[in-house]
Amino acid sequence: QRFALPEELVDFESKQGQCIAASAKVNRDLVRALLRQEHPAFCAVASAMTIAQTEGVGPAEQKRFVEIFRQAVAWPPVMACYGLDALDSLPGMLKYWLLSHLQYDGAPLALLAEWLRLLGFDVQIKSAGNLDEDAFRADVASCFPSLDGDPCPRNYILVNYSRSVVGQRMFSGGHYAPIGGFHQEED
């Protein structure tokens, strides 16, 4: 189901949105790999898997997200991502079972970072509270070619933001999405 956007935002599928996209820097591989979430709580899973699929790694089914942890040589501290540090001492099968259920309540950013690390990504978590807008814009720009025709750098940004900022108030409040394009003039 699609929800109306606030007036200050431009729908990507509108004529104006397509005009902006035509002159923006876009990671076309990421946009082609874009996955719709298969469950209302899977925006984090779908976003992380979109990035992984862009690089041709990771599972294709969102319900298999936690399989990567079970296949790991050593389990990262996945329960600490939920604030349940003591549960990281549990055997792997119990953690797998817990994660299989917890994923239906959403996933913390730290869990996505651990998942992407297991797939070979170099992950940094940055908080908006510790990052000014210019640094954020520079990070976004680093994900796209500086010159037309250059290949996209293998950098990705997965953002977590409040849905209320985009006029959606009927959900838990948080949402994840990978940044697939950047229009410097429109900011």
PDB file of C-alpha atoms in Angstrom:
ATOM      1  CA  GLN A   1       0.000   0.000   0.000  1.00  0.00           C
ATOM      2  CA  ARG A   2       1.316   3.442  -0.909  1.00  0.00           C
ATOM      3  CA  PHE A   3       0.830   6.431   1.339  1.00  0.00           C
ATOM      4  CA  ALA A   4       0.609  10.080   0.333  1.00  0.00           C
ATOM      5  CA  LEU A   5       3.829  12.048   0.712  1.00  0.00           C
ATOM      6  CA  PRO A   6       3.965  15.445   2.414  1.00  0.00           C
ATOM      7  CA  GLU A   7       3.871  18.368  -0.057  1.00  0.00           C
ATOM      8  CA  GLU A   8       7.580  19.176   0.367  1.00  0.00           C
ATOM      9  CA  LEU A   9       8.598  15.712  -0.917  1.00  0.00           C
ATOM     10  CA  VAL A  10       8.560  14.580  -4.550  1.00  0.00           C
ATOM     11  CA  ASP A  11       7.227  11.153  -5.500  1.00  0.00           C
ATOM     12  CA  PHE A  12       9.934   9.279  -7.432  1.00  0.00           C
ATOM     13  CA  GLU A  13       7.356   7.932  -9.884  1.00  0.00           C
ATOM     14  CA  SER A  14       5.882  11.359 -10.683  1.00  0.00           C
ATOM     15  CA  LYS A  15       6.933  13.342 -13.764  1.00  0.00           C
ATOM     16  CA  GLN A  16       8.891  15.754 -11.547  1.00  0.00           C
ATOM     17  CA  GLY A  17      10.485  12.815  -9.705  1.00  0.00           C
ATOM     18  CA  GLN A  18      11.572  11.233 -12.982  1.00  0.00           C
ATOM     19  CA  CYS A  19      13.048  14.562 -14.189  1.00  0.00           C
ATOM     20  CA  ILE A  20      15.064  14.874 -10.988  1.00  0.00           C
ATOM     21  CA  ALA A  21      16.193  11.238 -11.263  1.00  0.00           C
ATOM     22  CA  ALA A  22      17.268  11.759 -14.889  1.00  0.00           C
ATOM     23  CA  SER A  23      19.779  14.418 -13.840  1.00  0.00           C
ATOM     24  CA  ALA A  24      20.802  12.814 -10.526  1.00  0.00           C
ATOM     25  CA  LYS A  25      23.715  10.555  -9.753  1.00  0.00           C
ATOM     26  CA  VAL A  26      22.154   7.129  -9.432  1.00  0.00           C
ATOM     27  CA  ASN A  27      23.551   3.723  -8.530  1.00  0.00           C
ATOM     28  CA  ARG A  28      21.575   1.854 -11.187  1.00  0.00           C
ATOM     29  CA  ASP A  29      22.781  -1.538  -9.952  1.00  0.00           C
ATOM     30  CA  LEU A  30      21.383  -0.779  -6.499  1.00  0.00           C
ATOM     31  CA  VAL A  31      18.103   0.514  -7.938  1.00  0.00           C
ATOM     32  CA  ARG A  32      17.762  -2.652 -10.081  1.00  0.00           C
ATOM     33  CA  ALA A  33      18.419  -4.817  -7.008  1.00  0.00           C
ATOM     34  CA  LEU A  34      15.874  -2.943  -4.862  1.00  0.00           C
ATOM     35  CA  LEU A  35      13.741  -5.370  -2.876  1.00  0.00           C
ATOM     36  CA  ARG A  36      10.296  -4.614  -1.526  1.00  0.00           C
ATOM     37  CA  GLN A  37       9.886  -5.783   2.022  1.00  0.00           C
ATOM     38  CA  GLU A  38       8.065  -9.127   2.225  1.00  0.00           C
ATOM     39  CA  HIS A  39       6.705  -8.424   5.716  1.00  0.00           C
ATOM     40  CA  PRO A  40       5.753  -5.117   7.391  1.00  0.00           C
ATOM     41  CA  ALA A  41       8.710  -5.473   9.810  1.00  0.00           C
ATOM     42  CA  PHE A  42      11.262  -6.312   7.094  1.00  0.00           C
ATOM     43  CA  CYS A  43      12.295  -2.828   5.908  1.00  0.00           C
ATOM     44  CA  ALA A  44      15.705  -3.294   7.565  1.00  0.00           C
ATOM     45  CA  VAL A  45      16.103  -6.798   6.152  1.00  0.00           C
ATOM     46  CA  ALA A  46      15.024  -5.738   2.636  1.00  0.00           C
ATOM     47  CA  SER A  47      17.384  -2.735   2.726  1.00  0.00           C
ATOM     48  CA  ALA A  48      20.427  -4.742   3.834  1.00  0.00           C
ATOM     49  CA  MET A  49      19.603  -7.490   1.347  1.00  0.00           C
ATOM     50  CA  THR A  50      19.275  -4.934  -1.464  1.00  0.00           C
ATOM     51  CA  ILE A  51      22.847  -3.815  -0.794  1.00  0.00           C
ATOM     52  CA  ALA A  52      24.027  -7.434  -0.637  1.00  0.00           C
ATOM     53  CA  GLN A  53      22.194  -8.360  -3.839  1.00  0.00           C
ATOM     54  CA  THR A  54      23.830  -5.390  -5.601  1.00  0.00           C
ATOM     55  CA  GLU A  55      27.145  -7.133  -4.939  1.00  0.00           C
ATOM     56  CA  GLY A  56      25.740 -10.586  -5.733  1.00  0.00           C
ATOM     57  CA  VAL A  57      26.011 -11.989  -2.209  1.00  0.00           C
ATOM     58  CA  GLY A  58      23.622 -13.130   0.494  1.00  0.00           C
ATOM     59  CA  PRO A  59      20.311 -14.981   0.433  1.00  0.00           C
ATOM     60  CA  ALA A  60      17.561 -14.001  -1.988  1.00  0.00           C
ATOM     61  CA  GLU A  61      14.643 -14.705   0.362  1.00  0.00           C
ATOM     62  CA  GLN A  62      14.085 -12.222   3.186  1.00  0.00           C
ATOM     63  CA  LYS A  63      12.825 -14.923   5.560  1.00  0.00           C
ATOM     64  CA  ARG A  64      16.289 -16.508   5.259  1.00  0.00           C
ATOM     65  CA  PHE A  65      18.049 -13.366   6.531  1.00  0.00           C
ATOM     66  CA  VAL A  66      19.190 -15.049   9.760  1.00  0.00           C
ATOM     67  CA  GLU A  67      20.729 -18.009   7.878  1.00  0.00           C
ATOM     68  CA  ILE A  68      23.925 -15.958   7.411  1.00  0.00           C
ATOM     69  CA  PHE A  69      24.489 -15.960  11.182  1.00  0.00           C
ATOM     70  CA  ARG A  70      23.958 -19.719  11.420  1.00  0.00           C
ATOM     71  CA  GLN A  71      26.530 -20.269   8.639  1.00  0.00           C
ATOM     72  CA  ALA A  72      29.154 -18.062  10.324  1.00  0.00           C
ATOM     73  CA  VAL A  73      32.324 -19.644  11.714  1.00  0.00           C
ATOM     74  CA  ALA A  74      31.739 -17.700  14.937  1.00  0.00           C
ATOM     75  CA  TRP A  75      28.580 -15.891  15.946  1.00  0.00           C
ATOM     76  CA  PRO A  76      28.964 -12.115  16.252  1.00  0.00           C
ATOM     77  CA  PRO A  77      27.318 -10.501  19.315  1.00  0.00           C
ATOM     78  CA  VAL A  78      23.841 -10.477  17.747  1.00  0.00           C
ATOM     79  CA  MET A  79      21.816 -10.452  20.954  1.00  0.00           C
ATOM     80  CA  ALA A  80      23.732  -7.389  22.177  1.00  0.00           C
ATOM     81  CA  CYS A  81      22.242  -5.587  19.156  1.00  0.00           C
ATOM     82  CA  TYR A  82      18.889  -5.920  20.940  1.00  0.00           C
ATOM     83  CA  GLY A  83      20.330  -4.926  24.326  1.00  0.00           C
ATOM     84  CA  LEU A  84      20.315  -8.580  25.436  1.00  0.00           C
ATOM     85  CA  ASP A  85      24.073  -9.015  25.886  1.00  0.00           C
ATOM     86  CA  ALA A  86      23.793 -11.930  28.315  1.00  0.00           C
ATOM     87  CA  LEU A  87      22.007 -14.026  25.672  1.00  0.00           C
ATOM     88  CA  ASP A  88      25.086 -13.965  23.418  1.00  0.00           C
ATOM     89  CA  SER A  89      26.477 -16.785  25.578  1.00  0.00           C
ATOM     90  CA  LEU A  90      23.663 -19.098  24.404  1.00  0.00           C
ATOM     91  CA  PRO A  91      24.423 -21.877  21.906  1.00  0.00           C
ATOM     92  CA  GLY A  92      24.168 -20.865  18.241  1.00  0.00           C
ATOM     93  CA  MET A  93      20.954 -22.834  17.594  1.00  0.00           C
ATOM     94  CA  LEU A  94      19.133 -20.983  20.385  1.00  0.00           C
ATOM     95  CA  LYS A  95      20.348 -17.621  19.071  1.00  0.00           C
ATOM     96  CA  TYR A  96      19.251 -18.660  15.585  1.00  0.00           C
ATOM     97  CA  TRP A  97      15.806 -19.577  16.897  1.00  0.00           C
ATOM     98  CA  LEU A  98      15.502 -16.281  18.811  1.00  0.00           C
ATOM     99  CA  LEU A  99      16.618 -14.231  15.794  1.00  0.00           C
ATOM    100  CA  SER A 100      14.164 -16.099  13.583  1.00  0.00           C
ATOM    101  CA  HIS A 101      11.390 -14.707  15.789  1.00  0.00           C
ATOM    102  CA  LEU A 102      12.883 -11.303  16.620  1.00  0.00           C
ATOM    103  CA  GLN A 103      13.203 -10.415  12.920  1.00  0.00           C
ATOM    104  CA  TYR A 104       9.396 -10.063  12.835  1.00  0.00           C
ATOM    105  CA  ASP A 105       9.699  -7.112  15.229  1.00  0.00           C
ATOM    106  CA  GLY A 106      12.227  -5.290  13.035  1.00  0.00           C
ATOM    107  CA  ALA A 107      16.006  -5.273  13.189  1.00  0.00           C
ATOM    108  CA  PRO A 108      18.365  -2.850  14.934  1.00  0.00           C
ATOM    109  CA  LEU A 109      20.992  -1.104  12.816  1.00  0.00           C
ATOM    110  CA  ALA A 110      23.776  -2.875  14.735  1.00  0.00           C
ATOM    111  CA  LEU A 111      22.354  -6.266  13.650  1.00  0.00           C
ATOM    112  CA  LEU A 112      22.401  -5.185  10.001  1.00  0.00           C
ATOM    113  CA  ALA A 113      26.016  -4.099  10.426  1.00  0.00           C
ATOM    114  CA  GLU A 114      26.957  -7.537  11.816  1.00  0.00           C
ATOM    115  CA  TRP A 115      25.073  -9.256   8.979  1.00  0.00           C
ATOM    116  CA  LEU A 116      26.804  -7.166   6.290  1.00  0.00           C
ATOM    117  CA  ARG A 117      30.205  -7.760   7.924  1.00  0.00           C
ATOM    118  CA  LEU A 118      29.646 -11.521   7.685  1.00  0.00           C
ATOM    119  CA  LEU A 119      29.099 -11.018   3.942  1.00  0.00           C
ATOM    120  CA  GLY A 120      32.452  -9.220   3.647  1.00  0.00           C
ATOM    121  CA  PHE A 121      31.366  -5.585   3.770  1.00  0.00           C
ATOM    122  CA  ASP A 122      33.428  -2.979   5.621  1.00  0.00           C
ATOM    123  CA  VAL A 123      30.728  -1.382   7.789  1.00  0.00           C
ATOM    124  CA  GLN A 124      30.700   1.868   9.722  1.00  0.00           C
ATOM    125  CA  ILE A 125      27.755   2.988  11.824  1.00  0.00           C
ATOM    126  CA  LYS A 126      27.318   6.729  12.069  1.00  0.00           C
ATOM    127  CA  SER A 127      24.721   8.520  14.131  1.00  0.00           C
ATOM    128  CA  ALA A 128      23.024  11.705  12.946  1.00  0.00           C
ATOM    129  CA  GLY A 129      23.560  13.027  16.460  1.00  0.00           C
ATOM    130  CA  ASN A 130      27.318  12.885  15.881  1.00  0.00           C
ATOM    131  CA  LEU A 131      27.390  13.933  12.223  1.00  0.00           C
ATOM    132  CA  ASP A 132      26.760  17.368  10.757  1.00  0.00           C
ATOM    133  CA  GLU A 133      24.844  17.842   7.503  1.00  0.00           C
ATOM    134  CA  ASP A 134      27.959  18.648   5.457  1.00  0.00           C
ATOM    135  CA  ALA A 135      29.659  15.426   6.570  1.00  0.00           C
ATOM    136  CA  PHE A 136      26.475  13.475   5.743  1.00  0.00           C
ATOM    137  CA  ARG A 137      26.297  15.049   2.276  1.00  0.00           C
ATOM    138  CA  ALA A 138      29.963  14.193   1.692  1.00  0.00           C
ATOM    139  CA  ASP A 139      29.311  10.583   2.736  1.00  0.00           C
ATOM    140  CA  VAL A 140      26.339  10.385   0.347  1.00  0.00           C
ATOM    141  CA  ALA A 141      28.343  11.926  -2.513  1.00  0.00           C
ATOM    142  CA  SER A 142      31.115   9.350  -1.947  1.00  0.00           C
ATOM    143  CA  CYS A 143      28.666   6.624  -2.995  1.00  0.00           C
ATOM    144  CA  PHE A 144      28.304   7.973  -6.511  1.00  0.00           C
ATOM    145  CA  PRO A 145      30.732   8.621  -9.374  1.00  0.00           C
ATOM    146  CA  SER A 146      32.280  12.075  -9.445  1.00  0.00           C
ATOM    147  CA  LEU A 147      32.171  12.132 -13.257  1.00  0.00           C
ATOM    148  CA  ASP A 148      29.451  10.894 -15.596  1.00  0.00           C
ATOM    149  CA  GLY A 149      30.364   7.546 -17.078  1.00  0.00           C
ATOM    150  CA  ASP A 150      32.577   6.506 -14.158  1.00  0.00           C
ATOM    151  CA  PRO A 151      31.528   3.312 -12.383  1.00  0.00           C
ATOM    152  CA  CYS A 152      29.811   3.669  -9.022  1.00  0.00           C
ATOM    153  CA  PRO A 153      32.149   3.289  -6.063  1.00  0.00           C
ATOM    154  CA  ARG A 154      31.369   0.227  -3.974  1.00  0.00           C
ATOM    155  CA  ASN A 155      30.126   2.381  -1.094  1.00  0.00           C
ATOM    156  CA  TYR A 156      26.581   2.225   0.210  1.00  0.00           C
ATOM    157  CA  ILE A 157      24.573   4.140   2.774  1.00  0.00           C
ATOM    158  CA  LEU A 158      21.679   2.537   4.561  1.00  0.00           C
ATOM    159  CA  VAL A 159      19.712   5.125   6.499  1.00  0.00           C
ATOM    160  CA  ASN A 160      17.363   4.701   9.411  1.00  0.00           C
ATOM    161  CA  TYR A 161      14.882   7.538   9.816  1.00  0.00           C
ATOM    162  CA  SER A 162      11.572   8.497  11.358  1.00  0.00           C
ATOM    163  CA  ARG A 163       8.527   7.765   9.204  1.00  0.00           C
ATOM    164  CA  SER A 164       6.770  10.768  10.720  1.00  0.00           C
ATOM    165  CA  VAL A 165       9.186  13.016   8.801  1.00  0.00           C
ATOM    166  CA  VAL A 166       7.678  11.697   5.553  1.00  0.00           C
ATOM    167  CA  GLY A 167       4.102  11.952   6.813  1.00  0.00           C
ATOM    168  CA  GLN A 168       3.573   8.320   7.868  1.00  0.00           C
ATOM    169  CA  ARG A 169       2.220   8.095  11.374  1.00  0.00           C
ATOM    170  CA  MET A 170       0.515   4.687  11.453  1.00  0.00           C
ATOM    171  CA  PHE A 171       3.649   2.587  11.902  1.00  0.00           C
ATOM    172  CA  SER A 172       6.196   2.104  14.662  1.00  0.00           C
ATOM    173  CA  GLY A 173       8.012   5.215  13.587  1.00  0.00           C
ATOM    174  CA  GLY A 174      11.299   3.892  12.215  1.00  0.00           C
ATOM    175  CA  HIS A 175      12.186   2.921   8.663  1.00  0.00           C
ATOM    176  CA  TYR A 176      15.288   1.811   6.736  1.00  0.00           C
ATOM    177  CA  ALA A 177      16.261   2.464   3.130  1.00  0.00           C
ATOM    178  CA  PRO A 178      19.441   2.350   1.059  1.00  0.00           C
ATOM    179  CA  ILE A 179      20.324   5.599  -0.715  1.00  0.00           C
ATOM    180  CA  GLY A 180      20.224   4.846  -4.433  1.00  0.00           C
ATOM    181  CA  GLY A 181      20.556   8.329  -5.887  1.00  0.00           C
ATOM    182  CA  PHE A 182      21.723  11.838  -5.139  1.00  0.00           C
ATOM    183  CA  HIS A 183      20.802  15.127  -6.795  1.00  0.00           C
ATOM    184  CA  GLN A 184      23.232  17.719  -5.497  1.00  0.00           C
ATOM    185  CA  GLU A 185      21.308  20.783  -6.720  1.00  0.00           C
ATOM    186  CA  GLU A 186      17.993  19.603  -5.266  1.00  0.00           C
ATOM    187  CA  ASP A 187      19.750  18.344  -2.100  1.00  0.00           C
TER     188      ASP A 187
END
